[in-house]
Amino acid sequence: MTKRTAAITAVGGYVPDFKLTNKVLETMVDTNDEWITSRTGIKERRILKQEGAGTSFLAIKAAEDLIAKRGLNPEEIDMVLLATATPDLPVAATAAFVASEIGAVNAFSYDLQAACSSFLFGMSTAASYIESGRYKKVLLIGADKMSSIIDYTDRTTCIIFGDGAGAVLFEPNEEGLGLQDEYLRTDGVGRQFLKIDAGGSILPASKETVENKQHYVYQDGKTVFKFAVSNMADVSAEIMKRNNLSHEDVDWLVPHQANKRIIDATANRMGVDHDKVMMNIQHYGNTTSATLPLLLFDYESQLKKGDNLIFAAFGGGFTWGSIYLKWAYSK
Ligand code: UT7
């Protein structure tokens, strides 16, 4: 009997209309287009301006896009997983609200948080539910409203992040397509380098934490950069090695979009040509949980059934890893 694999069978995406360009950032903080472009590769990012709209707004739009394109009856969805570092509310699962709003009334749902690796780890979770035979349709959404946790007077972080969402559907596959292998890692040494100090259980919100701007993302960029470069390249090279993949066998590298220099270093280490590297950081910046599905959304028309995709991500915690997936359909 062939093993039941878990394949991605549909993709959706959404970014808000408002573009925050490098030129506009030049008027907000002491920075310039040349610095941002050469150090990060980012030209603009999208920001959700609508009052009262949180991450669920983005997630719902991406899910609705997938549902419409695929002609899916949302009542058939068994499970909704929302990968996010910016839930609507601290306690109530944002995924539950998203599932209800998209009409996934027969699904159960929850949020999954592993910083910038949330979606990658979510792929592992979603695929496991399918491979086990427990569920047949798992909707995995990666969504983040990063603008809600960014200090727009801090030039070291406000130039990097943007808002967005992407969604994929995982279903069983009998041809051996879909997720082939994963190599997922974490190291708690990382939490001092990329974090939000207040608002969690260690330091609950207070007048002081607000005054001290402790509810915004803090990043020791240089240190995170060093860890990201070596670890993303290591896991990507390792997953190729243990699956006997040469650079010619890899059709696409699907890397987390944190910094073009990290992406280039990962591709170089893998020996993969740059025209096989998915990249949209110039348009969206770092959308945290949404980077990987937004790449699939933008590149979907170029993907062919049987293509070998290597996903790689690195994020706060630290959390990082790589996934090898065979694409299951041609457009
Ligand atoms: O997705 C989660 C994982 N996150 C990442 O992977 C991000 C990893 N880190 C990075 O991508 C990079 O470290 C940054 C893009 C955040 C920063 O780039 P960098 O090349 O590491 O710059 P740096 O922090 O070493 O700063 C170099 C200089 C400093 O000035 P001095 O001390 O040399 O005088 C900074 O103050 O650049 C200055 N600087 C800026 N200048 C203009 C920092 N931010 C800016 C800015 N505009 N926006």
mmCIF file of C-alpha atoms and ligand atoms in Angstrom:
data_model
loop_
_atom_site.group_PDB
_atom_site.id
_atom_site.type_symbol
_atom_site.label_atom_id
_atom_site.label_comp_id
_atom_site.label_asym_id
_atom_site.label_seq_id
_atom_site.Cartn_x
_atom_site.Cartn_y
_atom_site.Cartn_z
ATOM 1 C CA MET A 1 0.000 0.000 0.000
ATOM 2 C CA THR A 2 1.370 3.458 -0.883
ATOM 3 C CA LYS A 3 1.978 5.739 2.051
ATOM 4 C CA ARG A 4 -0.546 8.539 2.382
ATOM 5 C CA THR A 5 1.323 11.840 1.920
ATOM 6 C CA ALA A 6 0.076 15.365 2.629
ATOM 7 C CA ALA A 7 0.073 17.699 -0.367
ATOM 8 C CA ILE A 8 -0.686 21.367 -0.839
ATOM 9 C CA THR A 9 -3.641 21.479 -3.233
ATOM 10 C CA ALA A 10 -4.618 25.167 -3.218
ATOM 11 C CA VAL A 11 -3.140 28.559 -2.349
ATOM 12 C CA GLY A 12 -4.591 31.966 -1.451
ATOM 13 C CA GLY A 13 -3.167 35.279 -0.377
ATOM 14 C CA TYR A 14 -3.871 38.837 0.655
ATOM 15 C CA VAL A 15 -1.924 42.018 1.314
ATOM 16 C CA PRO A 16 -3.438 45.381 2.289
ATOM 17 C CA ASP A 17 -3.481 48.132 -0.347
ATOM 18 C CA PHE A 18 -1.461 50.735 1.553
ATOM 19 C CA LYS A 19 2.213 50.784 0.545
ATOM 20 C CA LEU A 20 4.767 52.127 2.997
ATOM 21 C CA THR A 21 7.710 52.937 0.731
ATOM 22 C CA ASN A 22 11.335 53.565 1.637
ATOM 23 C CA LYS A 23 10.820 57.140 0.475
ATOM 24 C CA VAL A 24 8.050 57.659 3.036
ATOM 25 C CA LEU A 25 10.144 56.007 5.770
ATOM 26 C CA GLU A 26 12.860 58.580 5.007
ATOM 27 C CA THR A 27 10.437 61.221 6.273
ATOM 28 C CA MET A 28 9.643 59.265 9.447
ATOM 29 C CA VAL A 29 13.057 58.129 10.737
ATOM 30 C CA ASP A 30 16.748 58.766 10.020
ATOM 31 C CA THR A 31 17.182 56.329 7.137
ATOM 32 C CA ASN A 32 17.420 56.272 3.367
ATOM 33 C CA ASP A 33 16.349 54.159 0.424
ATOM 34 C CA GLU A 34 19.937 53.192 -0.419
ATOM 35 C CA TRP A 35 20.646 51.834 3.090
ATOM 36 C CA ILE A 36 17.404 49.872 3.293
ATOM 37 C CA THR A 37 17.739 48.429 -0.208
ATOM 38 C CA SER A 38 21.383 47.397 0.099
ATOM 39 C CA ARG A 39 21.072 45.991 3.651
ATOM 40 C CA THR A 40 17.708 44.241 3.313
ATOM 41 C CA GLY A 41 16.434 44.201 -0.291
ATOM 42 C CA ILE A 42 13.168 45.833 0.804
ATOM 43 C CA LYS A 43 11.571 48.642 -1.231
ATOM 44 C CA GLU A 44 8.077 48.779 0.252
ATOM 45 C CA ARG A 45 5.785 46.953 2.659
ATOM 46 C CA ARG A 46 2.014 46.784 3.016
ATOM 47 C CA ILE A 47 0.254 48.159 6.093
ATOM 48 C CA LEU A 48 -3.293 47.405 7.265
ATOM 49 C CA LYS A 49 -4.705 50.825 8.043
ATOM 50 C CA GLN A 50 -8.342 49.926 8.616
ATOM 51 C CA GLU A 51 -9.352 50.784 12.172
ATOM 52 C CA GLY A 52 -10.400 47.847 14.325
ATOM 53 C CA ALA A 53 -9.052 45.302 11.827
ATOM 54 C CA GLY A 54 -6.538 42.836 13.237
ATOM 55 C CA THR A 55 -4.690 39.773 11.984
ATOM 56 C CA SER A 56 -7.975 37.904 11.506
ATOM 57 C CA PHE A 57 -8.949 40.428 8.825
ATOM 58 C CA LEU A 58 -5.859 39.470 6.798
ATOM 59 C CA ALA A 59 -6.288 35.742 7.479
ATOM 60 C CA ILE A 60 -9.951 35.754 6.436
ATOM 61 C CA LYS A 61 -9.146 37.537 3.161
ATOM 62 C CA ALA A 62 -6.395 35.015 2.299
ATOM 63 C CA ALA A 63 -8.631 32.057 3.190
ATOM 64 C CA GLU A 64 -11.538 33.485 1.179
ATOM 65 C CA ASP A 65 -9.234 33.927 -1.811
ATOM 66 C CA LEU A 66 -8.236 30.251 -1.601
ATOM 67 C CA ILE A 67 -11.826 29.100 -1.149
ATOM 68 C CA ALA A 68 -13.047 31.128 -4.154
ATOM 69 C CA LYS A 69 -10.189 30.082 -6.472
ATOM 70 C CA ARG A 70 -10.512 26.424 -5.550
ATOM 71 C CA GLY A 71 -14.341 26.433 -5.497
ATOM 72 C CA LEU A 72 -14.125 24.807 -2.072
ATOM 73 C CA ASN A 73 -17.128 24.308 0.177
ATOM 74 C CA PRO A 74 -15.818 25.630 3.530
ATOM 75 C CA GLU A 75 -18.060 23.164 5.370
ATOM 76 C CA GLU A 76 -15.700 20.415 4.150
ATOM 77 C CA ILE A 77 -12.702 21.876 5.987
ATOM 78 C CA ASP A 78 -11.811 19.700 8.983
ATOM 79 C CA MET A 79 -9.339 21.993 10.641
ATOM 80 C CA VAL A 80 -8.084 25.580 10.510
ATOM 81 C CA LEU A 81 -4.566 26.249 11.761
ATOM 82 C CA LEU A 82 -3.528 29.876 12.065
ATOM 83 C CA ALA A 83 0.198 30.524 12.212
ATOM 84 C CA THR A 84 0.674 33.971 13.731
ATOM 85 C CA ALA A 85 2.780 35.979 16.132
ATOM 86 C CA THR A 86 0.185 38.758 16.316
ATOM 87 C CA PRO A 87 -3.144 37.221 17.390
ATOM 88 C CA ASP A 88 -6.198 39.520 17.501
ATOM 89 C CA LEU A 89 -6.447 39.136 21.281
ATOM 90 C CA PRO A 90 -4.062 37.625 23.848
ATOM 91 C CA VAL A 91 -6.242 34.713 25.018
ATOM 92 C CA ALA A 92 -9.069 33.908 22.572
ATOM 93 C CA ALA A 93 -7.810 31.781 19.670
ATOM 94 C CA THR A 94 -7.892 33.970 16.555
ATOM 95 C CA ALA A 95 -8.239 30.837 14.425
ATOM 96 C CA ALA A 96 -11.662 30.130 15.949
ATOM 97 C CA PHE A 97 -12.969 33.491 14.801
ATOM 98 C CA VAL A 98 -11.405 33.061 11.351
ATOM 99 C CA ALA A 99 -12.923 29.585 10.929
ATOM 100 C CA SER A 100 -16.411 30.857 11.816
ATOM 101 C CA GLU A 101 -16.142 33.878 9.535
ATOM 102 C CA ILE A 102 -15.127 31.814 6.487
ATOM 103 C CA GLY A 103 -17.926 29.319 7.084
ATOM 104 C CA ALA A 104 -15.704 26.432 8.197
ATOM 105 C CA VAL A 105 -18.436 25.430 10.620
ATOM 106 C CA ASN A 106 -17.359 21.785 10.848
ATOM 107 C CA ALA A 107 -13.730 22.583 11.573
ATOM 108 C CA PHE A 108 -11.876 22.909 14.845
ATOM 109 C CA SER A 109 -9.112 25.451 14.950
ATOM 110 C CA TYR A 110 -6.237 26.887 16.889
ATOM 111 C CA ASP A 111 -3.296 29.282 16.665
ATOM 112 C CA LEU A 112 0.304 28.209 16.308
ATOM 113 C CA GLN A 113 3.183 30.483 17.359
ATOM 114 C CA ALA A 114 6.838 29.987 16.557
ATOM 115 C CA ALA A 115 7.670 33.563 15.490
ATOM 116 C CA CYS A 116 8.925 33.719 11.880
ATOM 117 C CA SER A 117 8.938 29.901 11.707
ATOM 118 C CA SER A 118 5.226 29.653 12.592
ATOM 119 C CA PHE A 119 4.108 28.767 9.072
ATOM 120 C CA LEU A 120 6.959 26.305 8.485
ATOM 121 C CA PHE A 121 6.203 24.486 11.739
ATOM 122 C CA GLY A 122 2.502 24.710 10.844
ATOM 123 C CA MET A 123 3.229 22.841 7.603
ATOM 124 C CA SER A 124 4.619 19.998 9.703
ATOM 125 C CA THR A 125 1.566 20.027 11.984
ATOM 126 C CA ALA A 126 -0.951 20.204 9.136
ATOM 127 C CA ALA A 127 0.795 17.432 7.209
ATOM 128 C CA SER A 128 0.918 15.177 10.276
ATOM 129 C CA TYR A 129 -2.854 15.384 10.734
ATOM 130 C CA ILE A 130 -3.332 14.390 7.098
ATOM 131 C CA GLU A 131 -0.708 11.608 7.110
ATOM 132 C CA SER A 132 -2.260 10.087 10.237
ATOM 133 C CA GLY A 133 -5.544 9.746 8.377
ATOM 134 C CA ARG A 134 -7.457 11.703 11.009
ATOM 135 C CA TYR A 135 -8.425 14.601 8.737
ATOM 136 C CA LYS A 136 -8.768 15.186 5.006
ATOM 137 C CA LYS A 137 -8.798 18.946 4.589
ATOM 138 C CA VAL A 138 -6.548 21.113 6.747
ATOM 139 C CA LEU A 139 -6.441 24.836 6.025
ATOM 140 C CA LEU A 140 -3.154 26.382 7.145
ATOM 141 C CA ILE A 141 -3.050 30.176 7.207
ATOM 142 C CA GLY A 142 -0.005 32.337 7.939
ATOM 143 C CA ALA A 143 -1.000 35.886 8.870
ATOM 144 C CA ASP A 144 0.581 38.757 10.731
ATOM 145 C CA LYS A 145 -0.259 42.370 11.345
ATOM 146 C CA MET A 146 3.317 43.294 12.220
ATOM 147 C CA SER A 147 2.473 47.009 12.140
ATOM 148 C CA SER A 148 0.599 46.462 15.429
ATOM 149 C CA ILE A 149 3.833 45.669 17.303
ATOM 150 C CA ILE A 150 6.327 47.945 15.537
ATOM 151 C CA ASP A 151 7.662 51.238 16.853
ATOM 152 C CA TYR A 152 7.613 53.595 13.864
ATOM 153 C CA THR A 153 10.249 55.793 15.522
ATOM 154 C CA ASP A 154 12.755 52.892 15.670
ATOM 155 C CA ARG A 155 14.661 52.761 12.395
ATOM 156 C CA THR A 156 16.196 49.378 13.182
ATOM 157 C CA THR A 157 12.835 47.569 13.036
ATOM 158 C CA CYS A 158 10.262 49.771 11.260
ATOM 159 C CA ILE A 159 11.995 49.427 7.905
ATOM 160 C CA ILE A 160 11.784 45.635 7.977
ATOM 161 C CA PHE A 161 8.282 44.446 8.748
ATOM 162 C CA GLY A 162 4.971 44.484 6.882
ATOM 163 C CA ASP A 163 1.433 43.055 7.082
ATOM 164 C CA GLY A 164 0.041 40.191 5.023
ATOM 165 C CA ALA A 165 -1.480 36.734 4.915
ATOM 166 C CA GLY A 166 -1.319 33.556 2.867
ATOM 167 C CA ALA A 167 -3.220 30.290 3.033
ATOM 168 C CA VAL A 168 -2.703 26.740 1.785
ATOM 169 C CA LEU A 169 -4.907 23.664 1.806
ATOM 170 C CA PHE A 170 -3.366 20.320 2.772
ATOM 171 C CA GLU A 171 -5.052 17.154 1.481
ATOM 172 C CA PRO A 172 -4.088 13.460 1.259
ATOM 173 C CA ASN A 173 -2.184 12.393 -1.836
ATOM 174 C CA GLU A 174 -1.825 8.863 -3.166
ATOM 175 C CA GLU A 175 0.975 9.621 -5.698
ATOM 176 C CA GLY A 176 3.664 10.302 -3.119
ATOM 177 C CA LEU A 177 3.514 14.081 -3.677
ATOM 178 C CA GLY A 178 3.512 16.642 -0.864
ATOM 179 C CA LEU A 179 5.662 16.816 2.249
ATOM 180 C CA GLN A 180 8.655 14.475 1.976
ATOM 181 C CA ASP A 181 10.924 15.399 4.866
ATOM 182 C CA GLU A 182 11.459 18.015 7.539
ATOM 183 C CA TYR A 183 14.293 19.173 9.750
ATOM 184 C CA LEU A 184 12.989 21.530 12.443
ATOM 185 C CA ARG A 185 15.107 23.076 15.197
ATOM 186 C CA THR A 186 14.819 25.409 18.201
ATOM 187 C CA ASP A 187 17.249 26.978 20.667
ATOM 188 C CA GLY A 188 16.065 29.044 23.642
ATOM 189 C CA VAL A 189 19.320 30.973 23.679
ATOM 190 C CA GLY A 190 17.674 33.162 21.060
ATOM 191 C CA ARG A 191 14.924 34.760 23.072
ATOM 192 C CA GLN A 192 17.059 37.609 24.367
ATOM 193 C CA PHE A 193 17.877 38.740 20.811
ATOM 194 C CA LEU A 194 14.430 38.991 19.229
ATOM 195 C CA LYS A 195 11.451 39.638 21.469
ATOM 196 C CA ILE A 196 8.752 41.862 22.911
ATOM 197 C CA ASP A 197 9.597 42.482 26.563
ATOM 198 C CA ALA A 198 6.177 43.277 28.003
ATOM 199 C CA GLY A 199 2.598 42.116 27.710
ATOM 200 C CA GLY A 200 3.375 38.459 28.421
ATOM 201 C CA SER A 201 3.302 36.560 31.702
ATOM 202 C CA ILE A 202 6.762 37.697 32.803
ATOM 203 C CA LEU A 203 6.080 41.398 32.522
ATOM 204 C CA PRO A 204 2.356 42.160 32.216
ATOM 205 C CA ALA A 205 1.265 45.465 30.725
ATOM 206 C CA SER A 206 1.469 48.493 32.998
ATOM 207 C CA LYS A 207 1.732 52.246 32.687
ATOM 208 C CA GLU A 208 5.507 51.886 32.913
ATOM 209 C CA THR A 209 5.771 49.243 30.189
ATOM 210 C CA VAL A 210 3.796 51.468 27.844
ATOM 211 C CA GLU A 211 5.875 54.537 28.685
ATOM 212 C CA ASN A 212 9.076 52.533 28.203
ATOM 213 C CA LYS A 213 7.888 51.294 24.790
ATOM 214 C CA GLN A 214 8.248 47.679 25.907
ATOM 215 C CA HIS A 215 5.327 46.423 23.816
ATOM 216 C CA TYR A 216 7.220 46.791 20.565
ATOM 217 C CA VAL A 217 9.513 44.325 18.786
ATOM 218 C CA TYR A 218 13.124 44.539 19.902
ATOM 219 C CA GLN A 219 15.788 42.923 17.722
ATOM 220 C CA ASP A 220 19.553 42.649 18.042
ATOM 221 C CA GLY A 221 19.790 42.585 14.264
ATOM 222 C CA LYS A 222 23.453 41.720 13.932
ATOM 223 C CA THR A 223 23.227 38.679 16.219
ATOM 224 C CA VAL A 224 19.970 37.447 14.681
ATOM 225 C CA PHE A 225 21.497 37.917 11.241
ATOM 226 C CA LYS A 226 24.506 35.740 12.116
ATOM 227 C CA PHE A 227 22.366 32.927 13.538
ATOM 228 C CA ALA A 228 19.900 33.163 10.627
ATOM 229 C CA VAL A 229 22.554 32.998 7.916
ATOM 230 C CA SER A 230 24.323 29.951 9.299
ATOM 231 C CA ASN A 231 21.283 28.042 10.538
ATOM 232 C CA MET A 232 19.018 28.521 7.514
ATOM 233 C CA ALA A 233 21.850 27.465 5.218
ATOM 234 C CA ASP A 234 22.767 24.490 7.455
ATOM 235 C CA VAL A 235 19.287 22.982 7.593
ATOM 236 C CA SER A 236 18.667 23.525 3.877
ATOM 237 C CA ALA A 237 21.953 21.839 2.969
ATOM 238 C CA GLU A 238 21.199 19.019 5.437
ATOM 239 C CA ILE A 239 17.730 18.308 4.029
ATOM 240 C CA MET A 240 19.198 18.144 0.514
ATOM 241 C CA LYS A 241 21.911 15.775 1.685
ATOM 242 C CA ARG A 242 19.669 13.332 3.473
ATOM 243 C CA ASN A 243 17.266 13.206 0.512
ATOM 244 C CA ASN A 244 20.087 12.830 -2.015
ATOM 245 C CA LEU A 245 19.112 16.033 -3.784
ATOM 246 C CA SER A 246 21.703 17.850 -5.876
ATOM 247 C CA HIS A 247 21.253 21.543 -6.694
ATOM 248 C CA GLU A 248 19.899 20.432 -10.083
ATOM 249 C CA ASP A 249 17.148 18.424 -8.391
ATOM 250 C CA VAL A 250 15.885 21.474 -6.516
ATOM 251 C CA ASP A 251 13.312 23.359 -8.584
ATOM 252 C CA TRP A 252 12.568 26.086 -6.048
ATOM 253 C CA LEU A 253 13.970 27.453 -2.817
ATOM 254 C CA VAL A 254 11.133 28.965 -0.766
ATOM 255 C CA PRO A 255 12.944 31.008 1.901
ATOM 256 C CA HIS A 256 11.576 33.137 4.711
ATOM 257 C CA GLN A 257 11.781 36.767 3.613
ATOM 258 C CA ALA A 258 13.705 38.491 6.412
ATOM 259 C CA ASN A 259 16.669 39.858 4.524
ATOM 260 C CA LYS A 260 17.805 39.407 0.920
ATOM 261 C CA ARG A 261 21.365 38.820 2.121
ATOM 262 C CA ILE A 262 20.225 35.850 4.264
ATOM 263 C CA ILE A 263 18.275 34.447 1.297
ATOM 264 C CA ASP A 264 21.285 34.823 -1.022
ATOM 265 C CA ALA A 265 23.592 33.131 1.503
ATOM 266 C CA THR A 266 21.190 30.179 1.828
ATOM 267 C CA ALA A 267 20.905 29.802 -1.961
ATOM 268 C CA ASN A 268 24.688 29.985 -2.376
ATOM 269 C CA ARG A 269 25.295 27.340 0.265
ATOM 270 C CA MET A 270 22.786 25.048 -1.492
ATOM 271 C CA GLY A 271 24.356 25.814 -4.864
ATOM 272 C CA VAL A 272 20.921 26.759 -6.192
ATOM 273 C CA ASP A 273 20.718 29.245 -9.079
ATOM 274 C CA HIS A 274 19.121 32.538 -8.148
ATOM 275 C CA ASP A 275 16.381 32.162 -10.748
ATOM 276 C CA LYS A 276 15.137 29.216 -8.665
ATOM 277 C CA VAL A 277 14.819 31.331 -5.529
ATOM 278 C CA MET A 278 11.379 32.696 -4.734
ATOM 279 C CA MET A 279 11.629 36.312 -3.628
ATOM 280 C CA ASN A 280 9.082 39.063 -2.936
ATOM 281 C CA ILE A 281 10.745 40.812 0.011
ATOM 282 C CA GLN A 282 11.110 43.925 -2.159
ATOM 283 C CA HIS A 283 7.306 44.323 -2.205
ATOM 284 C CA TYR A 284 6.202 43.143 1.240
ATOM 285 C CA GLY A 285 9.187 43.230 3.634
ATOM 286 C CA ASN A 286 9.139 40.659 6.393
ATOM 287 C CA THR A 287 5.534 39.583 7.006
ATOM 288 C CA THR A 288 6.625 36.962 9.608
ATOM 289 C CA SER A 289 4.139 34.046 9.362
ATOM 290 C CA ALA A 290 2.935 35.127 5.920
ATOM 291 C CA THR A 291 6.229 35.111 3.985
ATOM 292 C CA LEU A 292 6.188 31.470 2.838
ATOM 293 C CA PRO A 293 2.520 31.249 1.743
ATOM 294 C CA LEU A 294 2.757 34.673 0.061
ATOM 295 C CA LEU A 295 5.664 33.318 -1.997
ATOM 296 C CA LEU A 296 3.517 30.366 -3.075
ATOM 297 C CA PHE A 297 0.700 32.811 -3.848
ATOM 298 C CA ASP A 298 2.945 34.942 -6.072
ATOM 299 C CA TYR A 299 4.719 32.025 -7.794
ATOM 300 C CA GLU A 300 1.824 29.535 -8.027
ATOM 301 C CA SER A 301 1.432 29.906 -11.811
ATOM 302 C CA GLN A 302 5.101 28.910 -12.350
ATOM 303 C CA LEU A 303 4.936 25.739 -10.254
ATOM 304 C CA LYS A 304 4.593 22.336 -11.909
ATOM 305 C CA LYS A 305 3.399 19.003 -10.616
ATOM 306 C CA GLY A 306 6.378 17.074 -9.241
ATOM 307 C CA ASP A 307 8.585 20.152 -8.640
ATOM 308 C CA ASN A 308 10.955 19.785 -5.691
ATOM 309 C CA LEU A 309 10.546 22.694 -3.264
ATOM 310 C CA ILE A 310 12.839 23.368 -0.312
ATOM 311 C CA PHE A 311 11.284 25.636 2.323
ATOM 312 C CA ALA A 312 13.500 27.312 4.908
ATOM 313 C CA ALA A 313 12.801 29.722 7.754
ATOM 314 C CA PHE A 314 14.414 31.301 10.782
ATOM 315 C CA GLY A 315 12.763 33.255 13.589
ATOM 316 C CA GLY A 316 12.573 34.373 17.186
ATOM 317 C CA GLY A 317 13.012 31.855 19.937
ATOM 318 C CA PHE A 318 15.197 30.867 18.087
ATOM 319 C CA THR A 319 13.134 28.634 15.816
ATOM 320 C CA TRP A 320 14.233 27.454 12.396
ATOM 321 C CA GLY A 321 14.127 24.610 9.933
ATOM 322 C CA SER A 322 13.670 23.292 6.461
ATOM 323 C CA ILE A 323 10.987 21.250 4.697
ATOM 324 C CA TYR A 324 11.239 19.299 1.447
ATOM 325 C CA LEU A 325 7.919 19.175 -0.423
ATOM 326 C CA LYS A 326 6.940 17.875 -3.845
ATOM 327 C CA TRP A 327 4.435 20.182 -5.545
ATOM 328 C CA ALA A 328 1.187 18.397 -6.389
ATOM 329 C CA TYR A 329 -0.410 20.293 -9.275
ATOM 330 C CA SER A 330 0.200 22.417 -12.362
ATOM 331 C CA LYS A 331 -1.924 25.460 -13.087
HETATM 332 O O1 UT7 B 1 12.574 37.214 10.582
HETATM 333 C C1 UT7 B 1 13.131 36.977 11.839
HETATM 334 C C2 UT7 B 1 14.578 36.942 11.797
HETATM 335 N N1 UT7 B 1 15.127 38.260 11.575
HETATM 336 C C3 UT7 B 1 16.154 38.396 10.773
HETATM 337 O O2 UT7 B 1 16.612 37.439 10.195
HETATM 338 C C4 UT7 B 1 16.796 39.762 10.680
HETATM 339 C C5 UT7 B 1 18.291 39.638 10.793
HETATM 340 N N2 UT7 B 1 18.993 40.915 10.810
HETATM 341 C C6 UT7 B 1 19.069 41.738 9.734
HETATM 342 O O3 UT7 B 1 18.428 41.509 8.737
HETATM 343 C C7 UT7 B 1 20.013 42.901 9.786
HETATM 344 O O4 UT7 B 1 20.839 42.775 10.921
HETATM 345 C C8 UT7 B 1 19.321 44.285 9.828
HETATM 346 C C9 UT7 B 1 18.690 44.578 8.480
HETATM 347 C C10 UT7 B 1 18.279 44.326 10.918
HETATM 348 C C11 UT7 B 1 20.364 45.372 10.081
HETATM 349 O O5 UT7 B 1 21.396 45.302 9.101
HETATM 350 P P1 UT7 B 1 22.941 45.264 9.536
HETATM 351 O O6 UT7 B 1 23.725 45.252 8.302
HETATM 352 O O7 UT7 B 1 23.117 44.120 10.494
HETATM 353 O O8 UT7 B 1 23.112 46.636 10.247
HETATM 354 P P2 UT7 B 1 23.597 46.942 11.736
HETATM 355 O O9 UT7 B 1 22.520 46.644 12.705
HETATM 356 O O10 UT7 B 1 24.936 46.332 11.943
HETATM 357 O O11 UT7 B 1 23.790 48.492 11.652
HETATM 358 C C12 UT7 B 1 24.819 49.111 10.841
HETATM 359 C C13 UT7 B 1 24.712 50.607 10.939
HETATM 360 C C14 UT7 B 1 24.631 51.097 12.389
HETATM 361 O O12 UT7 B 1 25.316 52.323 12.466
HETATM 362 P P3 UT7 B 1 26.808 52.375 13.050
HETATM 363 O O13 UT7 B 1 26.724 51.836 14.445
HETATM 364 O O14 UT7 B 1 27.631 51.520 12.146
HETATM 365 O O15 UT7 B 1 27.140 53.825 12.980
HETATM 366 C C15 UT7 B 1 23.159 51.351 12.589
HETATM 367 O O16 UT7 B 1 22.903 52.321 13.561
HETATM 368 O O17 UT7 B 1 23.518 51.048 10.315
HETATM 369 C C16 UT7 B 1 22.746 51.831 11.208
HETATM 370 N N3 UT7 B 1 21.328 51.625 10.939
HETATM 371 C C17 UT7 B 1 20.676 52.296 9.988
HETATM 372 N N4 UT7 B 1 21.047 53.265 9.123
HETATM 373 C C18 UT7 B 1 20.128 53.737 8.258
HETATM 374 C C19 UT7 B 1 20.482 50.754 11.510
HETATM 375 N N5 UT7 B 1 19.269 50.849 10.956
HETATM 376 C C20 UT7 B 1 19.353 51.802 10.002
HETATM 377 C C21 UT7 B 1 18.431 52.346 9.095
HETATM 378 N N6 UT7 B 1 18.867 53.304 8.252
HETATM 379 N N7 UT7 B 1 17.150 51.946 9.020
#
